[in-house]
Backbone as JSON, one array per atom type, in Angstrom:
{
  "sequence": "MSTLLTQLSRRSALGGILVRRNAVGAMTFRSAAANSFRATQTPRLFGDEVPNPQAVPQPAASRIKGSYHWMNERAVSIISVPLLATAFIYGGHPINDMLMGIVLPVHAYMGFQQVLLDYFEARRWPVTSRVLKYALVAVTGLSMFGAWRINTTDVGLTEYFAKLWNANKTKKSSSSSD",
  "N": [[0.91, -1.34, -0.14], [1.85, 1.38, 0.69], [3.39, 1.52, -1.43], [1.55, 2.37, -3.29], [0.76, 4.7, -2.43], [3.08, 6.19, -2.56], [3.35, 6.57, -5.28], [0.8, 7.74, -5.9], [1.24, 10.18, -4.77], [2.88, 11.55, -6.23], [3.19, 13.34, -9.13], [0.48, 13.52, -11.09], [-0.35, 12.0, -14.52], [-2.32, 12.68, -15.57], [-3.51, 15.56, -15.85], [-2.12, 16.89, -14.12], [-2.88, 16.52, -11.27], [-2.41, 16.29, -7.75], [-2.05, 14.06, -4.95], [-2.18, 13.89, -1.78], [-1.45, 13.09, 1.74], [-3.44, 14.47, 4.59], [-3.05, 16.24, 7.65], [-4.71, 14.66, 9.35], [-4.36, 12.41, 8.35], [-6.05, 11.98, 6.16], [-6.61, 11.25, 2.63], [-6.17, 13.8, 0.46], [-7.11, 16.04, -2.58], [-5.36, 18.14, -4.85], [-4.61, 20.63, -7.08], [-2.16, 20.78, -9.36], [-1.52, 22.86, -10.76], [-2.11, 25.73, -9.72], [-2.58, 28.4, -10.3], [-3.82, 28.41, -12.76], [-6.72, 29.35, -13.1], [-6.58, 32.07, -12.72], [-7.47, 35.54, -13.16], [-6.62, 37.09, -16.24], [-5.87, 39.87, -16.38], [-6.05, 42.04, -13.53], [-8.7, 43.57, -12.26], [-9.38, 47.11, -11.77], [-9.87, 48.67, -8.6], [-10.14, 51.0, -7.7], [-9.54, 54.41, -8.84], [-9.12, 56.18, -11.77], [-11.72, 55.47, -12.92], [-13.63, 55.67, -11.09], [-16.23, 57.81, -10.33], [-16.29, 61.31, -9.5], [-17.75, 62.25, -6.54], [-19.1, 65.36, -6.7], [-19.16, 65.67, -9.3], [-21.18, 64.17, -10.01], [-24.54, 64.52, -11.46], [-27.27, 65.55, -9.53], [-30.65, 64.56, -8.71], [-33.41, 66.77, -8.89], [-34.82, 67.73, -5.93], [-37.79, 66.26, -4.5], [-40.89, 65.99, -3.19], [-42.54, 63.98, -3.76], [-41.22, 61.66, -4.43], [-39.29, 59.2, -2.65], [-39.0, 58.95, 0.86], [-40.86, 60.68, 2.28], [-42.94, 60.46, 0.35], [-43.77, 57.78, 0.96], [-44.31, 57.82, 3.5], [-46.47, 59.63, 3.69], [-48.26, 57.98, 2.53], [-48.69, 55.49, 4.05], [-49.62, 57.19, 6.27], [-52.25, 58.1, 4.99], [-53.62, 55.27, 4.73], [-53.37, 54.33, 7.47], [-55.33, 56.41, 8.46], [-57.77, 56.05, 7.16], [-58.27, 53.72, 8.26], [-59.65, 54.09, 11.02], [-61.73, 55.37, 10.29], [-63.37, 53.81, 8.66], [-63.84, 52.11, 10.37], [-65.44, 53.59, 11.92], [-67.77, 54.1, 10.47], [-68.78, 51.46, 10.12], [-69.38, 50.55, 12.77], [-71.05, 52.75, 13.73], [-72.57, 53.77, 11.93], [-73.96, 56.25, 9.48], [-72.69, 59.39, 9.83], [-72.28, 62.84, 9.55], [-69.41, 64.2, 9.82], [-67.78, 62.18, 9.64], [-68.65, 61.07, 6.86], [-67.72, 63.13, 5.36], [-64.84, 63.25, 5.92], [-64.37, 60.68, 5.07], [-65.02, 61.14, 2.4], [-62.66, 62.67, 1.34], [-60.44, 61.15, 2.18], [-60.38, 58.58, 1.1], [-60.59, 58.77, -1.62], [-57.93, 60.18, -1.85], [-56.49, 57.9, -1.08], [-57.03, 56.25, -3.03], [-55.93, 57.5, -5.22], [-53.29, 57.81, -4.46], [-52.32, 55.14, -4.67], [-52.9, 54.22, -7.58], [-51.07, 55.99, -8.58], [-48.54, 55.05, -8.0], [-49.03, 52.73, -9.45], [-49.02, 53.91, -12.06], [-46.49, 55.13, -11.98], [-44.71, 52.83, -11.86], [-45.39, 51.43, -13.97], [-45.66, 53.11, -16.4], [-43.24, 54.57, -17.24], [-41.83, 58.04, -17.23], [-39.72, 58.45, -18.79], [-39.56, 56.33, -20.71], [-42.06, 56.11, -21.65], [-43.17, 59.02, -22.46], [-45.47, 60.95, -23.51], [-47.65, 59.36, -22.89], [-47.51, 58.82, -20.15], [-47.8, 61.21, -19.13], [-50.24, 61.98, -19.78], [-51.67, 59.9, -18.66], [-51.13, 60.55, -15.79], [-52.48, 63.12, -15.67], [-55.25, 62.76, -16.26], [-55.53, 60.66, -13.89], [-55.53, 62.8, -12.05], [-57.6, 63.99, -12.67], [-59.82, 62.22, -12.73], [-59.74, 61.69, -9.86], [-60.23, 64.23, -8.57], [-62.95, 64.27, -9.82], [-63.99, 62.23, -8.36], [-63.99, 62.9, -5.74], [-65.51, 65.43, -5.78], [-67.8, 64.12, -6.54], [-68.29, 62.27, -4.14], [-68.65, 64.77, -2.43], [-70.69, 65.88, -3.17], [-72.78, 63.72, -2.77], [-72.54, 63.75, 0.1], [-73.36, 66.29, 0.5], [-76.08, 66.7, -0.76], [-77.36, 64.57, -0.64], [-77.89, 61.32, 1.19], [-75.5, 61.03, 2.27], [-72.13, 59.37, 2.48], [-72.04, 56.73, 3.67], [-74.42, 55.89, 4.11], [-75.22, 55.92, 1.69], [-73.54, 53.85, 0.59], [-74.62, 51.62, 1.93], [-76.95, 51.41, 1.09], [-76.38, 50.58, -1.71], [-75.23, 48.03, -0.86], [-77.33, 46.69, 0.07], [-79.21, 46.45, -1.86], [-79.78, 44.74, -3.88], [-80.95, 42.74, -2.27], [-82.95, 43.94, -1.3], [-84.29, 44.52, -3.52], [-84.98, 41.48, -4.09], [-86.58, 41.01, -1.8], [-88.54, 42.65, -2.26], [-89.89, 41.71, -4.71], [-90.63, 39.28, -4.21], [-92.84, 39.43, -2.59], [-94.66, 40.51, -4.14]],
  "CA": [[-0.1, -0.09, 0.09], [2.81, 2.27, 0.73], [3.84, 2.01, -3.17], [0.8, 2.9, -4.0], [0.64, 6.33, -1.89], [4.07, 7.19, -3.09], [2.92, 6.81, -6.73], [-0.58, 8.42, -6.05], [1.61, 11.36, -4.21], [3.57, 12.0, -7.44], [2.16, 14.05, -10.29], [-0.34, 12.36, -12.13], [-0.03, 12.51, -15.93], [-3.67, 13.18, -16.17], [-4.09, 17.04, -15.36], [-1.4, 17.63, -12.84], [-3.54, 16.38, -9.89], [-1.62, 15.85, -6.75], [-2.78, 13.39, -4.1], [-1.38, 13.8, -0.45], [-2.33, 13.08, 3.23], [-3.15, 15.94, 5.28], [-2.58, 16.05, 9.09], [-5.19, 13.81, 10.06], [-4.29, 11.1, 7.64], [-7.01, 11.72, 4.95], [-6.18, 11.73, 1.42], [-6.62, 15.07, -0.2], [-6.35, 16.18, -4.04], [-4.8, 19.35, -4.67], [-4.57, 20.67, -8.41], [-0.71, 21.21, -9.43], [-1.38, 24.2, -11.51], [-3.24, 26.5, -8.75], [-2.61, 29.83, -11.05], [-4.54, 28.24, -13.93], [-7.78, 30.02, -13.37], [-6.41, 33.57, -12.48], [-7.82, 36.42, -14.32], [-5.35, 37.65, -17.01], [-5.83, 41.14, -15.97], [-6.93, 42.26, -12.47], [-9.6, 44.97, -12.21], [-8.85, 48.11, -10.97], [-11.02, 49.3, -7.8], [-10.02, 52.4, -7.55], [-8.59, 55.04, -9.62], [-10.18, 57.23, -12.76], [-13.28, 54.9, -13.09], [-14.76, 56.18, -9.84], [-16.64, 59.3, -10.51], [-15.97, 62.37, -8.41], [-19.46, 62.57, -6.2], [-19.31, 66.25, -6.73], [-19.19, 65.69, -10.68], [-22.61, 63.33, -10.58], [-25.61, 65.51, -11.23], [-28.29, 64.96, -8.74], [-31.86, 64.94, -9.31], [-33.91, 67.88, -8.27], [-35.57, 67.12, -4.42], [-39.26, 66.15, -4.66], [-41.77, 65.3, -1.98], [-43.34, 62.92, -4.16], [-40.11, 60.68, -4.24], [-38.72, 58.68, -1.52], [-39.5, 58.68, 2.03], [-41.92, 61.83, 2.29], [-44.19, 59.73, -0.39], [-43.93, 56.59, 1.78], [-44.83, 58.18, 5.04], [-47.65, 59.95, 3.18], [-49.07, 56.77, 1.96], [-48.84, 54.91, 5.16], [-50.55, 58.02, 6.84], [-53.54, 57.72, 4.57], [-53.82, 53.87, 5.12], [-53.9, 54.32, 8.65], [-56.26, 57.07, 8.83], [-58.77, 55.37, 6.84], [-58.73, 52.2, 9.21], [-60.8, 54.45, 12.02], [-63.01, 56.04, 9.59], [-64.08, 52.83, 7.95], [-64.32, 51.21, 11.48], [-66.42, 54.32, 12.72], [-68.84, 53.96, 9.65], [-69.56, 50.26, 10.25], [-69.94, 50.33, 14.33], [-71.99, 53.84, 14.2], [-73.38, 54.3, 10.76], [-73.59, 57.61, 8.84], [-72.54, 60.52, 10.5], [-71.67, 63.9, 8.43], [-68.07, 64.46, 9.71], [-67.04, 60.83, 8.89], [-68.66, 61.03, 5.53], [-66.82, 63.99, 4.84], [-63.5, 62.73, 6.04], [-64.08, 59.47, 4.02], [-64.91, 61.76, 0.68], [-61.61, 63.15, 1.13], [-59.35, 60.16, 2.39], [-60.64, 57.45, 0.13], [-60.1, 59.26, -2.81], [-56.68, 60.51, -1.73], [-55.86, 56.75, -0.97], [-56.97, 55.45, -4.39], [-54.93, 58.31, -6.17], [-51.61, 57.25, -4.11], [-52.19, 53.54, -5.0], [-52.67, 54.49, -8.92], [-50.06, 56.82, -9.06], [-47.58, 54.03, -8.12], [-48.97, 51.72, -10.51], [-48.29, 54.64, -13.25], [-44.76, 55.34, -11.99], [-44.22, 51.62, -12.13], [-45.49, 50.67, -15.51], [-45.38, 53.9, -17.36], [-42.25, 55.67, -16.81], [-41.76, 58.85, -18.12], [-38.57, 58.18, -19.48], [-40.08, 55.35, -21.97], [-43.6, 56.61, -22.09], [-43.13, 60.62, -22.01], [-46.64, 61.43, -23.5], [-48.69, 58.37, -22.11], [-47.06, 58.92, -18.66], [-48.32, 62.6, -18.7], [-51.78, 62.07, -20.17], [-52.3, 59.32, -17.55], [-51.21, 61.63, -14.69], [-53.37, 64.36, -15.69], [-56.38, 61.8, -16.33], [-55.65, 60.15, -12.66], [-55.87, 63.87, -11.11], [-59.27, 64.37, -13.17], [-60.72, 61.17, -11.81], [-59.4, 61.76, -8.42], [-61.24, 65.32, -8.36], [-64.43, 64.21, -9.91], [-64.65, 61.49, -7.39], [-63.96, 63.86, -4.51], [-66.49, 65.99, -6.19], [-69.13, 63.38, -6.3], [-68.39, 62.46, -2.76], [-68.84, 66.07, -1.69], [-72.26, 66.26, -3.71], [-73.47, 62.66, -2.15], [-72.52, 64.05, 1.22], [-74.45, 67.53, 0.76], [-77.36, 66.76, -1.06], [-78.03, 63.05, -0.49], [-77.85, 60.43, 2.31], [-74.22, 60.84, 2.94], [-71.44, 58.16, 1.78], [-72.28, 55.68, 4.68], [-75.71, 55.25, 3.87], [-75.25, 55.53, 0.01], [-73.09, 52.49, 0.11], [-75.33, 50.64, 2.49], [-78.2, 51.15, 0.02], [-75.82, 49.85, -2.78], [-74.95, 46.91, -0.47], [-78.43, 46.15, -0.04], [-79.88, 46.84, -3.13], [-80.07, 43.19, -3.99], [-81.84, 42.22, -1.2], [-84.27, 44.92, -1.16], [-85.09, 43.81, -4.91], [-85.16, 40.34, -4.02], [-87.87, 41.05, -1.05], [-89.92, 43.36, -2.99], [-90.46, 40.92, -5.87], [-91.06, 38.06, -3.72], [-94.17, 39.81, -1.71], [-95.89, 40.83, -5.34]],
  "C": [[0.83, 1.22, 0.03], [3.21, 2.68, -0.78], [2.88, 2.64, -3.87], [0.62, 4.58, -3.63], [1.98, 6.81, -2.4], [3.95, 7.51, -4.62], [1.79, 7.65, -6.84], [0.22, 9.96, -5.51], [2.49, 12.07, -5.36], [2.68, 12.7, -8.3], [1.55, 13.39, -11.04], [-0.35, 12.89, -13.57], [-1.25, 13.04, -16.56], [-4.34, 14.43, -15.34], [-3.44, 17.53, -14.32], [-2.44, 17.45, -11.66], [-2.19, 15.74, -8.92], [-2.77, 15.16, -5.57], [-1.76, 13.24, -2.7], [-2.25, 13.55, 0.77], [-2.21, 14.2, 4.01], [-2.72, 15.43, 6.69], [-3.36, 15.24, 9.68], [-5.04, 12.54, 9.46], [-5.09, 11.16, 6.34], [-6.31, 11.86, 4.05], [-6.72, 12.9, 0.85], [-6.32, 15.17, -1.67], [-6.23, 17.61, -4.05], [-4.49, 19.65, -6.48], [-2.76, 21.31, -8.34], [-0.47, 22.39, -10.02], [-2.17, 25.22, -10.52], [-3.53, 27.83, -9.57], [-3.48, 29.38, -12.43], [-5.77, 29.13, -14.09], [-7.68, 31.72, -12.81], [-6.76, 34.46, -13.75], [-6.35, 36.91, -14.92], [-5.05, 39.12, -16.55], [-6.69, 41.51, -14.77], [-7.67, 43.66, -12.7], [-9.32, 45.9, -11.32], [-9.79, 48.84, -9.95], [-11.37, 50.55, -7.63], [-9.15, 53.33, -8.56], [-9.61, 56.1, -10.66], [-11.53, 56.71, -13.04], [-14.34, 55.59, -12.26], [-14.99, 57.44, -9.88], [-16.47, 60.14, -9.34], [-17.55, 62.54, -8.04], [-19.91, 64.01, -6.38], [-19.79, 66.5, -8.13], [-20.84, 65.18, -11.08], [-23.59, 64.51, -10.45], [-26.63, 64.74, -10.44], [-29.57, 65.6, -9.11], [-32.61, 65.99, -8.41], [-34.91, 66.97, -6.98], [-36.96, 67.24, -4.7], [-39.78, 65.49, -3.57], [-42.56, 64.31, -2.43], [-42.36, 61.73, -4.35], [-39.62, 60.31, -2.97], [-39.31, 58.72, -0.28], [-40.76, 59.49, 2.62], [-43.19, 60.91, 1.56], [-44.62, 58.55, 0.17], [-44.82, 56.66, 2.8], [-46.34, 58.78, 4.53], [-48.75, 58.75, 2.81], [-49.47, 55.62, 3.01], [-49.72, 55.96, 6.36], [-51.93, 57.92, 6.53], [-54.26, 56.54, 4.57], [-54.11, 53.86, 6.51], [-54.86, 55.27, 9.16], [-57.59, 56.69, 8.12], [-59.29, 54.04, 7.62], [-59.93, 52.98, 10.43], [-61.96, 54.8, 11.3], [-63.86, 54.97, 8.92], [-64.86, 52.03, 9.2], [-65.44, 52.15, 12.32], [-67.62, 54.04, 11.85], [-69.46, 52.6, 10.0], [-70.05, 50.11, 11.48], [-71.13, 51.48, 14.19], [-72.84, 54.12, 13.15], [-72.89, 55.55, 10.13], [-73.46, 58.69, 9.82], [-71.71, 61.66, 9.47], [-70.17, 64.06, 8.31], [-67.31, 63.41, 9.05], [-67.33, 60.86, 7.62], [-67.87, 61.99, 4.86], [-65.3, 63.66, 5.11], [-63.34, 61.51, 4.84], [-64.1, 60.08, 2.55], [-63.79, 62.38, 0.63], [-60.36, 62.12, 1.24], [-59.49, 59.09, 1.65], [-59.99, 57.75, -1.17], [-58.57, 59.46, -3.01], [-55.88, 59.08, -1.9], [-55.7, 56.06, -2.33], [-55.75, 56.33, -5.38], [-53.38, 57.82, -5.95], [-51.38, 55.9, -4.77], [-52.1, 53.83, -6.82], [-51.6, 55.11, -9.4], [-48.59, 55.9, -8.81], [-47.69, 53.24, -8.99], [-48.53, 52.61, -11.86], [-46.98, 54.82, -13.28], [-44.19, 53.9, -12.12], [-44.29, 51.23, -13.6], [-45.51, 51.6, -16.62], [-44.62, 55.0, -16.94], [-42.05, 56.58, -17.79], [-40.41, 58.85, -18.86], [-38.79, 57.56, -20.88], [-41.07, 56.13, -22.42], [-43.74, 57.99, -22.0], [-44.79, 60.92, -22.06], [-47.9, 60.57, -22.44], [-48.52, 58.68, -20.8], [-48.08, 60.18, -18.26], [-49.71, 62.66, -19.0], [-52.15, 61.22, -18.94], [-52.24, 59.87, -16.4], [-52.27, 62.58, -14.69], [-54.97, 63.78, -15.57], [-56.54, 61.26, -14.57], [-56.1, 61.55, -11.71], [-57.24, 64.33, -11.45], [-60.15, 63.57, -12.45], [-60.89, 61.31, -10.52], [-60.49, 63.1, -7.72], [-62.61, 65.32, -8.59], [-64.81, 63.1, -8.88], [-64.64, 62.16, -5.99], [-65.12, 64.87, -4.71], [-67.82, 65.18, -5.94], [-69.22, 62.83, -4.91], [-68.97, 63.7, -2.01], [-70.52, 66.09, -2.11], [-73.24, 64.97, -3.07], [-73.65, 63.16, -0.77], [-73.38, 65.27, 1.49], [-75.56, 67.32, 0.52], [-78.22, 65.44, -1.11], [-77.84, 62.62, 0.97], [-76.66, 60.41, 3.0], [-73.48, 59.29, 2.08], [-71.85, 56.81, 2.27], [-73.53, 54.98, 4.53], [-75.84, 54.98, 2.27], [-74.82, 54.27, -0.2], [-73.87, 51.3, 1.18], [-76.56, 50.41, 1.63], [-77.64, 50.54, -1.16], [-75.67, 48.4, -2.31], [-76.15, 46.14, -0.46], [-79.6, 46.15, -0.96], [-80.44, 45.52, -3.63], [-80.86, 42.72, -3.46], [-82.93, 42.67, -1.13], [-85.08, 44.27, -2.57], [-85.79, 42.63, -4.61], [-86.79, 40.12, -3.11], [-88.97, 41.65, -1.45], [-90.46, 42.34, -3.98], [-90.86, 39.98, -5.51], [-92.8, 38.31, -3.13], [-95.05, 40.23, -2.84], [-96.33, 39.58, -5.66]]
}
């Protein structure tokens, strides 16, 4: 067996593989050509290719982008929870209906605005992006106006949605009694 180990410990003719015993006594394989996979040219990590931070143009600061926008979305979402809970528990109240007429369209506006920012980038779709942004503002304004009209001239948002929710039940009960 020692002759076999001496033969294996020498370089093999197949690929320059060395077989040796490590400190524990187990046989290990090691390539004779350790530098065969080294990159031919080492990449430079620092130097001329790293831009100067003052030379990189910074975009204009905007409250719509970044953490302000994220915090505003969270605030609108958190505000809508007690408004909806109050409407479910206590029913219609003019103050709650007016607040829902403002908060719910703003919540929908922020959600659809993120969809437009994700799928219709201004760099790739400049005209379509602008048209859809203006259409979103118009639809949000019309929905706020509609909520105001329902709140001031009709029964209020809570009662209005209650009537819509129970419309099919009312229709079935009135048709069965005829």
